[in-house]
PDB file of C-alpha atoms in Angstrom:
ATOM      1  CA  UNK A 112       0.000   0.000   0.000  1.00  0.00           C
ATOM      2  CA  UNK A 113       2.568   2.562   0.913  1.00  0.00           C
ATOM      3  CA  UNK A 114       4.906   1.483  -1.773  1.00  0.00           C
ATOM      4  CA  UNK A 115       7.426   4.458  -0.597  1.00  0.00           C
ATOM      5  CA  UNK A 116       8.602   3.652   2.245  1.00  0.00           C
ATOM      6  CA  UNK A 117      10.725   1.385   3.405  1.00  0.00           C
ATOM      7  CA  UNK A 118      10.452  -0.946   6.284  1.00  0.00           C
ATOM      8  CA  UNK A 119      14.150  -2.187   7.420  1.00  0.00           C
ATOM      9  CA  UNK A 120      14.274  -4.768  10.991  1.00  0.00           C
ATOM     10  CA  UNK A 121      17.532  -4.375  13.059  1.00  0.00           C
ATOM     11  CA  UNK A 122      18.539  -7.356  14.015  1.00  0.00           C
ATOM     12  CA  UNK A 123      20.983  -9.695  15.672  1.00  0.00           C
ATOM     13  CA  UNK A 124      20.435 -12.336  17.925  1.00  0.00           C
ATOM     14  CA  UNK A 125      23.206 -11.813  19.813  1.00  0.00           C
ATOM     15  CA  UNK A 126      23.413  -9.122  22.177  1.00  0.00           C
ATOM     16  CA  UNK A 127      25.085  -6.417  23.198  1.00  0.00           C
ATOM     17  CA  UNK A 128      26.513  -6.073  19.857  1.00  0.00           C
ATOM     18  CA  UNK A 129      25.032  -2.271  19.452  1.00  0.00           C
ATOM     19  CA  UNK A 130      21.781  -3.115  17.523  1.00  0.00           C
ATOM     20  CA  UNK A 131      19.742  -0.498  19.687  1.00  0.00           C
ATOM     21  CA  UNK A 132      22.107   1.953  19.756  1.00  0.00           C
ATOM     22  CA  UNK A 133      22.430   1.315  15.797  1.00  0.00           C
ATOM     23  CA  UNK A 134      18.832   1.791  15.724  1.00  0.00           C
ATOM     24  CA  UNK A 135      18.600   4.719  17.118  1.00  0.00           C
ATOM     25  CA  UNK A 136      21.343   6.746  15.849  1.00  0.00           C
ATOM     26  CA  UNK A 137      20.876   5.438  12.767  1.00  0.00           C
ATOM     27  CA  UNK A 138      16.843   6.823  12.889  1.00  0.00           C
ATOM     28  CA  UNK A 139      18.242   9.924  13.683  1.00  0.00           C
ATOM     29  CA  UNK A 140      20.858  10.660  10.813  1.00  0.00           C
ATOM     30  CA  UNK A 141      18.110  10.194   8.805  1.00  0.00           C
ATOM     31  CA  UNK A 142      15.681  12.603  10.468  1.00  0.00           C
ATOM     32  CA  UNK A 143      18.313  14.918  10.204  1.00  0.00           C
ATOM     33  CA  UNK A 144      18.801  14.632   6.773  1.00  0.00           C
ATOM     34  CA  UNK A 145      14.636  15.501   6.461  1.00  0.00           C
ATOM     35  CA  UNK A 146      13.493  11.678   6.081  1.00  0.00           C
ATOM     36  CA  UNK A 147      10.638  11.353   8.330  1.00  0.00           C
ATOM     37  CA  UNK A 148      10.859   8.363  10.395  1.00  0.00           C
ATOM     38  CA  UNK A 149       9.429   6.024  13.028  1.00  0.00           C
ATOM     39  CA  UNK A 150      11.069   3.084  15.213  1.00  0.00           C
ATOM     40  CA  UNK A 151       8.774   0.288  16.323  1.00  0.00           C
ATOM     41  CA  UNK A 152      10.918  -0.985  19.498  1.00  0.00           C
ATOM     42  CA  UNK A 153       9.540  -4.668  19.617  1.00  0.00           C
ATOM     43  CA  UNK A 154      12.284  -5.732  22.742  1.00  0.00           C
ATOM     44  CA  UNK A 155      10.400  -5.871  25.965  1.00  0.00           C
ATOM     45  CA  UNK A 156      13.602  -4.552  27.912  1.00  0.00           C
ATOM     46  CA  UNK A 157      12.419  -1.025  26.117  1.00  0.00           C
ATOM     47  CA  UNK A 158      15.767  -0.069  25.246  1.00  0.00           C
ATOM     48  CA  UNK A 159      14.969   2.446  22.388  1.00  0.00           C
ATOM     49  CA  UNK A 160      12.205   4.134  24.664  1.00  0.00           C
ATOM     50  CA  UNK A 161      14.346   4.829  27.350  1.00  0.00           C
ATOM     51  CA  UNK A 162      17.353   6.085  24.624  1.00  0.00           C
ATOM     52  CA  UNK A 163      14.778   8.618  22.548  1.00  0.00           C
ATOM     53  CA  UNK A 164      13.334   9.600  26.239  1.00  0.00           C
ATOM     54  CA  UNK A 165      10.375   8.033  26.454  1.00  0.00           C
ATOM     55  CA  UNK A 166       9.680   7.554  30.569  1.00  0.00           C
ATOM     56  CA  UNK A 167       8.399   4.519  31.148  1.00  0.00           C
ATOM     57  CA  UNK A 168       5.106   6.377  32.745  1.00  0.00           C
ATOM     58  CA  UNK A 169       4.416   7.946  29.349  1.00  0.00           C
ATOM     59  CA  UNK A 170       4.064   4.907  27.556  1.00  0.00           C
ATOM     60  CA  UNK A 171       0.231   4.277  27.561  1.00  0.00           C
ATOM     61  CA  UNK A 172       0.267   2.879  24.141  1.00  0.00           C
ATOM     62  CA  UNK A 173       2.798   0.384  22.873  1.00  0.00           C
ATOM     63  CA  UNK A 174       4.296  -1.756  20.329  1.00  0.00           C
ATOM     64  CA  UNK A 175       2.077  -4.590  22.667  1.00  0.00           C
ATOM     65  CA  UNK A 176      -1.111  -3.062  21.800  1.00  0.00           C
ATOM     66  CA  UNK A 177      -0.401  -2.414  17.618  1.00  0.00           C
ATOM     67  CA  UNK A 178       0.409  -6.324  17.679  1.00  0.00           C
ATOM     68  CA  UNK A 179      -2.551  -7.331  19.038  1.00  0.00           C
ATOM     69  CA  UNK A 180      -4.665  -4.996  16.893  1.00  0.00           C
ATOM     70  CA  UNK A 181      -6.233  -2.628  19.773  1.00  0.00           C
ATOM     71  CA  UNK A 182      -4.232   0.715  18.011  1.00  0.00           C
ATOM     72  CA  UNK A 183      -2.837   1.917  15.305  1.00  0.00           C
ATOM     73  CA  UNK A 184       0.915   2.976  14.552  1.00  0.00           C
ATOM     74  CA  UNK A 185      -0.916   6.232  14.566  1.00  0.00           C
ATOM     75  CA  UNK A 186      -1.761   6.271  17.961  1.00  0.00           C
ATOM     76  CA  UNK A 187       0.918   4.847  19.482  1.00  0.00           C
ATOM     77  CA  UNK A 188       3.403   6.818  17.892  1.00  0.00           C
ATOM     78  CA  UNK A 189       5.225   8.991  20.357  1.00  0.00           C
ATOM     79  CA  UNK A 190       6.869  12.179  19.046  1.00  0.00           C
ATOM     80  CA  UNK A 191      10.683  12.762  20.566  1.00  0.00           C
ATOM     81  CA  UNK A 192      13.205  15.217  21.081  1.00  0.00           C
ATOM     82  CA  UNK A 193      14.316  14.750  17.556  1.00  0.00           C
ATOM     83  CA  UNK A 194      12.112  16.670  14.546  1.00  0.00           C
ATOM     84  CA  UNK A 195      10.941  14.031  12.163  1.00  0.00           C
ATOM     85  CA  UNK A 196      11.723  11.025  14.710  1.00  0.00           C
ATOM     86  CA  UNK A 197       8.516   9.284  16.263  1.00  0.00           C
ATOM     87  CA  UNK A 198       8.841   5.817  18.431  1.00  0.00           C
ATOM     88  CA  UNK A 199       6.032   3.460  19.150  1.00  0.00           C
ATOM     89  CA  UNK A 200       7.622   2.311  22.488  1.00  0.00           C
ATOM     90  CA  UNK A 201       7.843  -0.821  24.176  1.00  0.00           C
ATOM     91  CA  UNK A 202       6.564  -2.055  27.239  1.00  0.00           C
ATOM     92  CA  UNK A 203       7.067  -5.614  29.308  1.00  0.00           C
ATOM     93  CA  UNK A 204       3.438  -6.347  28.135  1.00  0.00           C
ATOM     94  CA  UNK A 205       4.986  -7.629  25.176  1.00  0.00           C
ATOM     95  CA  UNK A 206       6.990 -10.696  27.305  1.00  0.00           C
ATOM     96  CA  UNK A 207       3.480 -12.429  27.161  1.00  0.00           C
ATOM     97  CA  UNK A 208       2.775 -11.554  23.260  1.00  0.00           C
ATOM     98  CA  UNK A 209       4.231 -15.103  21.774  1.00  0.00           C
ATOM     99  CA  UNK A 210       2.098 -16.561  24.430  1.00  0.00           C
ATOM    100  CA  UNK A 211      -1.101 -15.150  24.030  1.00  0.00           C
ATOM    101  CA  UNK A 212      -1.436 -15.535  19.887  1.00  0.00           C
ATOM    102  CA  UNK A 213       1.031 -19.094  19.471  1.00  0.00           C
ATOM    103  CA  UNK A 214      -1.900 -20.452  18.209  1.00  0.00           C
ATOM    104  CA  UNK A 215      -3.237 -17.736  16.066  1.00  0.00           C
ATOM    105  CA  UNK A 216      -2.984 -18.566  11.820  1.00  0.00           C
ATOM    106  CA  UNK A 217      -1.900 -15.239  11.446  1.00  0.00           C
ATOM    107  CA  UNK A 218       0.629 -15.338  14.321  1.00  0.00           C
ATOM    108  CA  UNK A 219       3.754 -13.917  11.952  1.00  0.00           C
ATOM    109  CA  UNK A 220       1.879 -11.224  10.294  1.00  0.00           C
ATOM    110  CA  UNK A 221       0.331  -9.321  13.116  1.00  0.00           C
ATOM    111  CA  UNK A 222       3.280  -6.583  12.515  1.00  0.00           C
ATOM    112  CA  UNK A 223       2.821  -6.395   8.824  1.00  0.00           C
ATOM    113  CA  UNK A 224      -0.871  -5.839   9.234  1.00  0.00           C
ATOM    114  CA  UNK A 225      -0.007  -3.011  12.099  1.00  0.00           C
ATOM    115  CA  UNK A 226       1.985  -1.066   9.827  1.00  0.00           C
ATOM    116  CA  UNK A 227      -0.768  -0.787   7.221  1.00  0.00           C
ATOM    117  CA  UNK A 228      -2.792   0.798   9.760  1.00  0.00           C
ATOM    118  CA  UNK A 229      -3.700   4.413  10.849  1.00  0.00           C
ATOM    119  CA  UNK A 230      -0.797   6.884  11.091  1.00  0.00           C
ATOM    120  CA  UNK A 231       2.078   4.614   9.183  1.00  0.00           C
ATOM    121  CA  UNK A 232       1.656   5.754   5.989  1.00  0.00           C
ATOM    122  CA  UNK A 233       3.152   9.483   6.811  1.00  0.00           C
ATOM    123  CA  UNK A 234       6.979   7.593   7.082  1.00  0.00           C
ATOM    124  CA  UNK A 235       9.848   7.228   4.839  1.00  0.00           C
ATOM    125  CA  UNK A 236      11.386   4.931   6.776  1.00  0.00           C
ATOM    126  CA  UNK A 237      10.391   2.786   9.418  1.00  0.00           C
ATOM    127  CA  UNK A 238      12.827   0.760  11.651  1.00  0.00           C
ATOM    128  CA  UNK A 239      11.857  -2.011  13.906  1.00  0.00           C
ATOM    129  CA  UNK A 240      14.317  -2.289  16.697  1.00  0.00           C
ATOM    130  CA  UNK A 241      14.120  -6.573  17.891  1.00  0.00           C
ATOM    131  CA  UNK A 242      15.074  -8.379  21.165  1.00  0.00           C
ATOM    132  CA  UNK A 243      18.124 -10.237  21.048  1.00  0.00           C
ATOM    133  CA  UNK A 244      17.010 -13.012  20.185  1.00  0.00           C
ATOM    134  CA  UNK A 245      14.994 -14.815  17.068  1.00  0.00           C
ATOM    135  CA  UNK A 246      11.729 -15.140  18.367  1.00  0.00           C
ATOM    136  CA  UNK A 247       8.126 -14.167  17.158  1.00  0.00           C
ATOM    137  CA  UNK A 248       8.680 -10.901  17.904  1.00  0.00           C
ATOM    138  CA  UNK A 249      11.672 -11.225  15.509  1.00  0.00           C
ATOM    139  CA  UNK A 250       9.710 -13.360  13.509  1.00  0.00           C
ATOM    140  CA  UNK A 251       6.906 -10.487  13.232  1.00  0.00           C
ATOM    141  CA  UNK A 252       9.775  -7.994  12.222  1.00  0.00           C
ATOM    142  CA  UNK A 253      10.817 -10.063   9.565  1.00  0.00           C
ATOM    143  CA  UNK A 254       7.812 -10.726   7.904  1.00  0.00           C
ATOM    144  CA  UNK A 255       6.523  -7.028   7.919  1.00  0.00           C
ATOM    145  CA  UNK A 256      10.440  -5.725   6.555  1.00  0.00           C
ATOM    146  CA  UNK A 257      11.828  -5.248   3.357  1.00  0.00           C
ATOM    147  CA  UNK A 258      15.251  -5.916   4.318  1.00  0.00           C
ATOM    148  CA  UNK A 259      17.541  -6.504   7.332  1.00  0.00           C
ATOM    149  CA  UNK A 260      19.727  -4.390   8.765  1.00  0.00           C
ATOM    150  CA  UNK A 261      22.983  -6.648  11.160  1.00  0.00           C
ATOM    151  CA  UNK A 262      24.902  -4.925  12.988  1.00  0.00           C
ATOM    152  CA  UNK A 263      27.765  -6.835  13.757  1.00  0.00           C
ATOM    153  CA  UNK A 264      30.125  -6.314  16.704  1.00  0.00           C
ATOM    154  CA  UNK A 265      33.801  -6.908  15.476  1.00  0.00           C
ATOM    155  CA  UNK A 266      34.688  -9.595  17.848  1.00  0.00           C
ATOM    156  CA  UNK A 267      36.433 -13.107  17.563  1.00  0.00           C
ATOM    157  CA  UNK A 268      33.011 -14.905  17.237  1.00  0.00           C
ATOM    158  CA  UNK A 269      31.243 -12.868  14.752  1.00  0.00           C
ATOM    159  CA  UNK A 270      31.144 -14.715  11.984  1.00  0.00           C
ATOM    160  CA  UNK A 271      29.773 -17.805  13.583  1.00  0.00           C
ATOM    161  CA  UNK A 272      26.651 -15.481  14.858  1.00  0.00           C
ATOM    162  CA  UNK A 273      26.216 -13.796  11.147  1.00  0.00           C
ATOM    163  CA  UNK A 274      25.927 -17.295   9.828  1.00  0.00           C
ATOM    164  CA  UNK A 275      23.181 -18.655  11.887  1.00  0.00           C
ATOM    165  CA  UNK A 276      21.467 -14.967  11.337  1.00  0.00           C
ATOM    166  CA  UNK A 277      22.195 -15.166   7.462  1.00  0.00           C
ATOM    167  CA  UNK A 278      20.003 -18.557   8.035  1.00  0.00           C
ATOM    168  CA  UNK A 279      17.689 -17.710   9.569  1.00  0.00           C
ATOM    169  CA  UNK A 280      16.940 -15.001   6.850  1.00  0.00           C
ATOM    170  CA  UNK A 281      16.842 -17.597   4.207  1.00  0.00           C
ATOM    171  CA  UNK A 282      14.473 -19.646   6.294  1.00  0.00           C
ATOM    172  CA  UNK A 283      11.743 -16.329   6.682  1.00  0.00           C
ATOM    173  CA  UNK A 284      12.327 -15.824   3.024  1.00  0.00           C
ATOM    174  CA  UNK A 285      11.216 -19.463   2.080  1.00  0.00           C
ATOM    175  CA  UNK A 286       8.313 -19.442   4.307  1.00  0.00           C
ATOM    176  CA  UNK A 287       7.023 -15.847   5.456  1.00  0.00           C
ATOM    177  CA  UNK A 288       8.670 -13.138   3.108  1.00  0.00           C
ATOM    178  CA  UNK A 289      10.007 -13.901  -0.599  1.00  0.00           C
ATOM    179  CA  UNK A 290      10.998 -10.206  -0.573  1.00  0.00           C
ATOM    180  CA  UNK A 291      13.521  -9.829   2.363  1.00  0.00           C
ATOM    181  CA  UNK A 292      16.722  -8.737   1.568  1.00  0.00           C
ATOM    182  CA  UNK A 293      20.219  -8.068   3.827  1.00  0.00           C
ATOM    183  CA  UNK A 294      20.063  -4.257   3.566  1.00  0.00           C
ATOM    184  CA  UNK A 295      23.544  -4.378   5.139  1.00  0.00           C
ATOM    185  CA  UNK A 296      26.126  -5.046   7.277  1.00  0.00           C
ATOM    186  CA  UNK A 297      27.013  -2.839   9.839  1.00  0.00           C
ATOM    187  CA  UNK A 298      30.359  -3.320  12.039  1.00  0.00           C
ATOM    188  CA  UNK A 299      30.467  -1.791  15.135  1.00  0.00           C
ATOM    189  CA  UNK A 300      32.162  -1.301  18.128  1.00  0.00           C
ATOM    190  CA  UNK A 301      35.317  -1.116  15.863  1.00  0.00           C
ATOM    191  CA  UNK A 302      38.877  -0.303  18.158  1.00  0.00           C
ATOM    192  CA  UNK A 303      41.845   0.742  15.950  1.00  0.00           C
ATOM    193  CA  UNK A 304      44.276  -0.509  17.961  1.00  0.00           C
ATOM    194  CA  UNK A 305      42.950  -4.102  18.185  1.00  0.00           C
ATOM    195  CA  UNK A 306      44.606  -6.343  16.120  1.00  0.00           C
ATOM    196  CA  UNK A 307      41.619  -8.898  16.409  1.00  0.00           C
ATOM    197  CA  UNK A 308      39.283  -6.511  15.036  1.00  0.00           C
ATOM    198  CA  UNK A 309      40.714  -5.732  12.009  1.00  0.00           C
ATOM    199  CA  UNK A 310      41.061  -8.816  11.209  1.00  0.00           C
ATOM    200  CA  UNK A 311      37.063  -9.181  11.818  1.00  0.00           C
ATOM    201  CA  UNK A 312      36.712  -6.229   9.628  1.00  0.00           C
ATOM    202  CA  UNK A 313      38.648  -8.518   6.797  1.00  0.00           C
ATOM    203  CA  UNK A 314      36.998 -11.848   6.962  1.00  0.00           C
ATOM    204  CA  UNK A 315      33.039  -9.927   7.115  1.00  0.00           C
ATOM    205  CA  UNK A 316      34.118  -7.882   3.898  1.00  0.00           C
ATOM    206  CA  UNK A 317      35.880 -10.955   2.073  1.00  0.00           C
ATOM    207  CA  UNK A 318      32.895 -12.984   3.445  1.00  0.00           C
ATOM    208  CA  UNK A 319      30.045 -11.117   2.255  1.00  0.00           C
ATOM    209  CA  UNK A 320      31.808  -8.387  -0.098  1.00  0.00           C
ATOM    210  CA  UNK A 321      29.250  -5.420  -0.630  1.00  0.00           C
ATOM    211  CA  UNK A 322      26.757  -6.224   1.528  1.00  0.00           C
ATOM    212  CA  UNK A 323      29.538  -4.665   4.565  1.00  0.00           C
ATOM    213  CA  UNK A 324      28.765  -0.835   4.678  1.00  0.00           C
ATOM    214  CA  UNK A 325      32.046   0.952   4.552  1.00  0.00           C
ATOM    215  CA  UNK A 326      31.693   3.103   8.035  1.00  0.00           C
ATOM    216  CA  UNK A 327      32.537   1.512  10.499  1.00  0.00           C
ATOM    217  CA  UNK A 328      31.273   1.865  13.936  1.00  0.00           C
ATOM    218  CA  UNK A 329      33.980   2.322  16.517  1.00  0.00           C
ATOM    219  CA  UNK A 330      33.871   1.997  20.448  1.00  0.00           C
ATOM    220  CA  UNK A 331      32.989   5.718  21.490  1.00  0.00           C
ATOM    221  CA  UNK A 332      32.507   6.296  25.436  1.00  0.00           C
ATOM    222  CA  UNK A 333      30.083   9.244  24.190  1.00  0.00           C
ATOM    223  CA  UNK A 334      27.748   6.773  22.456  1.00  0.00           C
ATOM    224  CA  UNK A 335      28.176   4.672  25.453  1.00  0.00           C
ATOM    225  CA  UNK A 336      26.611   7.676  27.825  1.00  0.00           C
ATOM    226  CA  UNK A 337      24.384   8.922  25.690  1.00  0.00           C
ATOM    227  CA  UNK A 338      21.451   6.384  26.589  1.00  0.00           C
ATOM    228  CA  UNK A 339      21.516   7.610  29.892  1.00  0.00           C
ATOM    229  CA  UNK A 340      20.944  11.045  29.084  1.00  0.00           C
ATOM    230  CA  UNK A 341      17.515   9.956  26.783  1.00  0.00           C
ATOM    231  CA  UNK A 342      19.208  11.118  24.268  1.00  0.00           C
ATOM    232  CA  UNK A 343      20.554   9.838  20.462  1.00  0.00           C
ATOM    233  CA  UNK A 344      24.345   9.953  20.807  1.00  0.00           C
ATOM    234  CA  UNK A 345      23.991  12.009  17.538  1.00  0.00           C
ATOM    235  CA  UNK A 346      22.280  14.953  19.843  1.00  0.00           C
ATOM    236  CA  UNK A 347      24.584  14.432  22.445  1.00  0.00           C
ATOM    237  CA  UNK A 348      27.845  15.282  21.142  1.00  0.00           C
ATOM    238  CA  UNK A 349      27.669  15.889  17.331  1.00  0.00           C
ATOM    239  CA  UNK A 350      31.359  15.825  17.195  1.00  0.00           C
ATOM    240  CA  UNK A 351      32.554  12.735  18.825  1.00  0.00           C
ATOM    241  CA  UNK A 352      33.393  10.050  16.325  1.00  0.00           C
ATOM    242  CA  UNK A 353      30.444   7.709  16.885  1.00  0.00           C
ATOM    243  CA  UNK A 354      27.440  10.517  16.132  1.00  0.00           C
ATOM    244  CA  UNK A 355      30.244  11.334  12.922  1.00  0.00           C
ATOM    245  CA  UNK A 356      30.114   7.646  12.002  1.00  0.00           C
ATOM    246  CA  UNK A 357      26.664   6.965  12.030  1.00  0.00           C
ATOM    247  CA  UNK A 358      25.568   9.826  10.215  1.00  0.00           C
ATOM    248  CA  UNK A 359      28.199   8.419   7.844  1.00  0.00           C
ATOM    249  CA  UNK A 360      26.060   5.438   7.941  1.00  0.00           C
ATOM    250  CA  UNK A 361      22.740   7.106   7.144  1.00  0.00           C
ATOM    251  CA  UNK A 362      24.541   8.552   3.945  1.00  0.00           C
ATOM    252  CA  UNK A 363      25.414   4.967   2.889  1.00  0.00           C
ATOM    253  CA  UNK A 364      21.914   3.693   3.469  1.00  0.00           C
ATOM    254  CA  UNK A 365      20.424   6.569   1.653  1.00  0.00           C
ATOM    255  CA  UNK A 366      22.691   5.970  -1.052  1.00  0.00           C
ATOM    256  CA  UNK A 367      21.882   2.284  -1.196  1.00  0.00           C
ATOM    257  CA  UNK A 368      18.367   2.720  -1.142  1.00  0.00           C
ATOM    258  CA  UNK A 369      18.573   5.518  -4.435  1.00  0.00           C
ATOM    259  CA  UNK A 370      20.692   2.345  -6.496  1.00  0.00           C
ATOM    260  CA  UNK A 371      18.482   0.260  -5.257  1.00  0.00           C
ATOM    261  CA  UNK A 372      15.334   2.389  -7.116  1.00  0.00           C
ATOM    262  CA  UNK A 373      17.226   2.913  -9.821  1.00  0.00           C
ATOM    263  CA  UNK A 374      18.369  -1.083 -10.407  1.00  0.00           C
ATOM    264  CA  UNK A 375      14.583  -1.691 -10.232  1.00  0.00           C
TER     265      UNK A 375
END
């Protein structure tokens, strides 16, 4: 319906491998840049709601209640601190979501059907921000995207985690979404003067080849803070070399996304 747009799940299974973080800096390069945007945070820890602001008393309305159909992205969209940047946030209600609808035949589409709803179709971009782990949450995310965003921490055991994640890709593809597509690769918490994670850097790109944006994220203590503050680390401190990287980052995606329109 809103043929426009385009709907790109964050995702890793592992954590702590800056996937939030990614998500929300990477939602607010592009508001920046005048794309208007909305994150769905679908991890019940809330982790994008607290980043963007959101106190946990405002959230009345939640990711919880688009999934099981009682409102629209429209209203439970939360405007923050950042022009053009909404959130629907999360709340713990949605630890009991896989529960309550295993059974349901439409189970791994309640997301899709949420973002056709009331409200989504004002977005250029709409980024939904998953728990670390591949669940039906993750699931949900999956089916309702158009591609897949990884970040990728550059660590000795990356590569085994990108395989299982590049699997489990194919596996929605066959069975839930024919469309989905790796949107990219994004390496982050990148430290110069680690031997080990250059080498990372190496294998992903000789791995996987162009799929591996070029920025690379590296380990900022600014970034790192930022959360804390409610605040993108992009609004934080402009300058430090995290908020420079992952407006770096939006560029690339934006560029991606114009060869990908014109290739089509």
């Amino acid at each position: 319906m809103f043929d426009k747009r385009r709907i790109i799940t964050i995702a890793n299974q592992k954590g702590g491998v800056g996937k939030t973080t990614t998500a929300i800096n990477l939602a607010t390069a592009l508001a920046a840049i005048g794309q208007r945007v909305l994150i769905v945070d679908l991890d019940p820890q809330g982790n994008a709601s607290t980043g963007l602001g959101i106190d946990r008393r405002n959230r009345k309305i939640s990711s919880y209640d688009i999934l099981v159909g009682e409102a629209s992205v429209g209203g439970a969209a939360v405007e923050t601190a950042v022009p053009n940047l909404s959130i629907v946030p999360s709340t713990m209600d949605l630890l009991g979501f896989e529960m309550e609808i295993s059974q349901a035949s439409d189970r791994a589409f309640r997301l899709k059907k949420a973002l056709v709803s009331e409200g989504a179709e004002k977005f250029d971009y709409i980024l939904l921000d998953c728990p670390p782990s591949f669940n039906l949450l993750t699931m949900n995310a999956m089916a309702a995207a158009d591609s897949v965003l990884v970040p990728l921490q550059c660590e000795f055991f990356a590569l085994e985690g990108l395989s299982q994640l590049l699997e489990t890709v194919d596996q929605v593809r066959r069975t839930v979404n024919p469309k989905l597509d790796i949107q990219g690769i994004v390496l982050t918490m990148f430290d110069a003067r680690n031997n080990l994670a250059q080498q990372v850097v190496n294998d992903v790109r000789t791995y996987l080849g162009e799929k591996v944006y070029q920025t690379l994220i590296p380990r900022n203590v600014r970034v790192s803070e930022a959360p804390s503050y409610g605040k993108p680390a992009i609004l934080y401190d402009l300058k430090c070399a995290g908020s420079q990287a992952y407006l770096q980052l939006a560029s690339e995606v934006i560029q991606r996304e114009r060869m990908r329109k014109v290739a089509a």
